[in-house]
Amino acid sequence: MERTRPEASLRAPAAVTAAVAVLLAVPALGDAPSAVVALSVLVTGNPLAPPHALVLAAAVALLARGVLLRRRAAWYGLLTLVAMGVLAVLAGQDPLWRLPLLAAAAAVLWRLRDGFPVRPHPERVRAAVRAGAVLVVASAAAAVLVGGVSVRSVGHDVAFGLGAMGAPLDGASWLPGVLGLTGGTGLLLIVITLLAADPAPPPGAEDERRRVARLVAHPASDTLAPFALRRDKSYVFSPDGRAAIGYRVLFGVAVAGGDPVGDPASHEAAVARFLEMCRRAGWRPAVLGAGAELLPLWAPLRSFGFGDEVIIRTGGFALEGRRMRNVRQAVRRTHNAGVTVRILREGELAPELREALGQVAARSLGGASERGFSMNLDELLTGYHAGALIAVAHDRAGEPIAFQRYVVAGSGISLDAMRRAPGGPNGVNERLIVEVVEYARRHGVATVSLNFAAFRELLEAEERGLAERAGYRALHLLDPWIAVESLYLFDRKFRPAYRPRSIVFRSWWDIAWLAAALLTLEFGRPRPVPAPEEPLPGAAGLPQRP
């Protein structure tokens, strides 16, 4: 898939702006060639002091990047620079021959005004105004209190000092340098703030989440659809409201969790709405866990496969045969240990059983908090997801020692949580999965989604090149923390099918931000949200096992 490119009409202005930034920095470069100095004068009018030149060049370089990102603040910044140049000519500070050049630049900018749809968020504007006000007030107070500037001349002196104009000040000898540094830093901070993408939106409101729950219950829902109901996700809906995308924004990257949910006929419209929202908010769009069938909807974004969803087809699953020997032996050990299994809906858990399972979960995690994003739900055992299936393993004395939670989507169910108390008999997780698969088959459920096998092809490869060996070694060393290899080896025992999943992203230039966002979402602490008041409606779950 090809990446999204900036509009053709903006590439040339961005290049010109970057060239202006380079020419502005010429006075600070020392003995530059005369031809370069002459070009620099075309931009500056009069040679600038080196510190002033560097700060202004850095600010214009930021504006060049803002042009590529279609930021309206960059357009305002360039127009302001042109206006300041015109005022300097009219005031007699710059030569008159610069006026036609500035007028031409203003005309080009005005013609391109509709190419900058990403307006600065009001919160960013307020932050920039606050930063500017604090900068001026603090500088004025410091100039009077410790800089030796009189109250009568503080306005003039601080204005010229912050602008690094080089005018004499009636204060301490160090004051011009300090004010110039402060002004330059403040200018860059304000420019960065105004060019920044919109802040992350709050999680979706409860009424939105209930709408999404009804979409998740659509018969054609994907096995990752239930995870759109995480309470830290925001939502964007298709224009007809029949499909939605759950996402989170981190480090300026809007990460959609899997494919759109709801009516497949509206998926394309939901994707278009999501991409348009990202474009106007200045976010980098991305998808974690996109299915292969819907990748064409995300064109022209890039994509690469990063693993496979582990799928068990209930109709063909059986414990017989040599290939299933390990699972069969694990299940037999739990029977010999007196383990029994019950499957019920989370909304039907008795208070005492709910409390006991909570203790199992706490002991299983060793005090750590829940992690995950693409295949992990929240509100475990709170009853919020009342239709979820809970498979509980009891020891010979009837005490719960392990449980698994499965969430319902379309014609399948997906494993959400797998918890086992330390010291429990080996094989109990295998036993619970086998019981759930048999239960699902009896109730007409065709698919059970287990886990995600990240980098499966790398782990399965019999021959690896140098890069593959290094990658495999890294996965092996990191396995105690990320459990990629151990989870793959566990899932492989069930001889499952695999459903490829991909990461979708805008550009390779975004890869560092994308990696930071995805790793934080999968392994960081979830964003806290207020506790829900009522259970979430939606898929009612499967009938309780007799």
PDB file of C-alpha atoms in Angstrom, residues 12 50 71 89 112 135 184 216 248 305 311 314 392 470 484 494 498 524:
ATOM      1  CA  ALA A  12       6.763  23.555  -3.172  1.00  0.00           C
ATOM      2  CA  PRO A  50      23.837  35.524  14.789  1.00  0.00           C
ATOM      3  CA  ARG A  71      -1.230  23.144   9.846  1.00  0.00           C
ATOM      4  CA  VAL A  89      10.089  48.156   4.313  1.00  0.00           C
ATOM      5  CA  LEU A 112      -3.086  28.360  -0.792  1.00  0.00           C
ATOM      6  CA  LEU A 135       7.213  35.042  29.422  1.00  0.00           C
ATOM      7  CA  GLY A 184      14.186  32.946  21.448  1.00  0.00           C
ATOM      8  CA  VAL A 216     -20.514  -5.343  18.186  1.00  0.00           C
ATOM      9  CA  ARG A 248      -6.950   6.053  21.340  1.00  0.00           C
ATOM     10  CA  GLY A 305       1.874  -7.993   8.988  1.00  0.00           C
ATOM     11  CA  ILE A 311      -8.289 -19.400  15.861  1.00  0.00           C
ATOM     12  CA  THR A 314     -14.949 -25.825  16.824  1.00  0.00           C
ATOM     13  CA  VAL A 392     -14.139 -21.456  36.110  1.00  0.00           C
ATOM     14  CA  ALA A 470      18.887 -11.269  15.897  1.00  0.00           C
ATOM     15  CA  VAL A 484       5.559 -13.605  22.919  1.00  0.00           C
ATOM     16  CA  PHE A 494      -4.014 -26.809  19.980  1.00  0.00           C
ATOM     17  CA  TYR A 498      -4.261 -18.449  12.008  1.00  0.00           C
ATOM     18  CA  GLY A 524       1.544   0.557  29.718  1.00  0.00           C
TER      19      GLY A 524
END
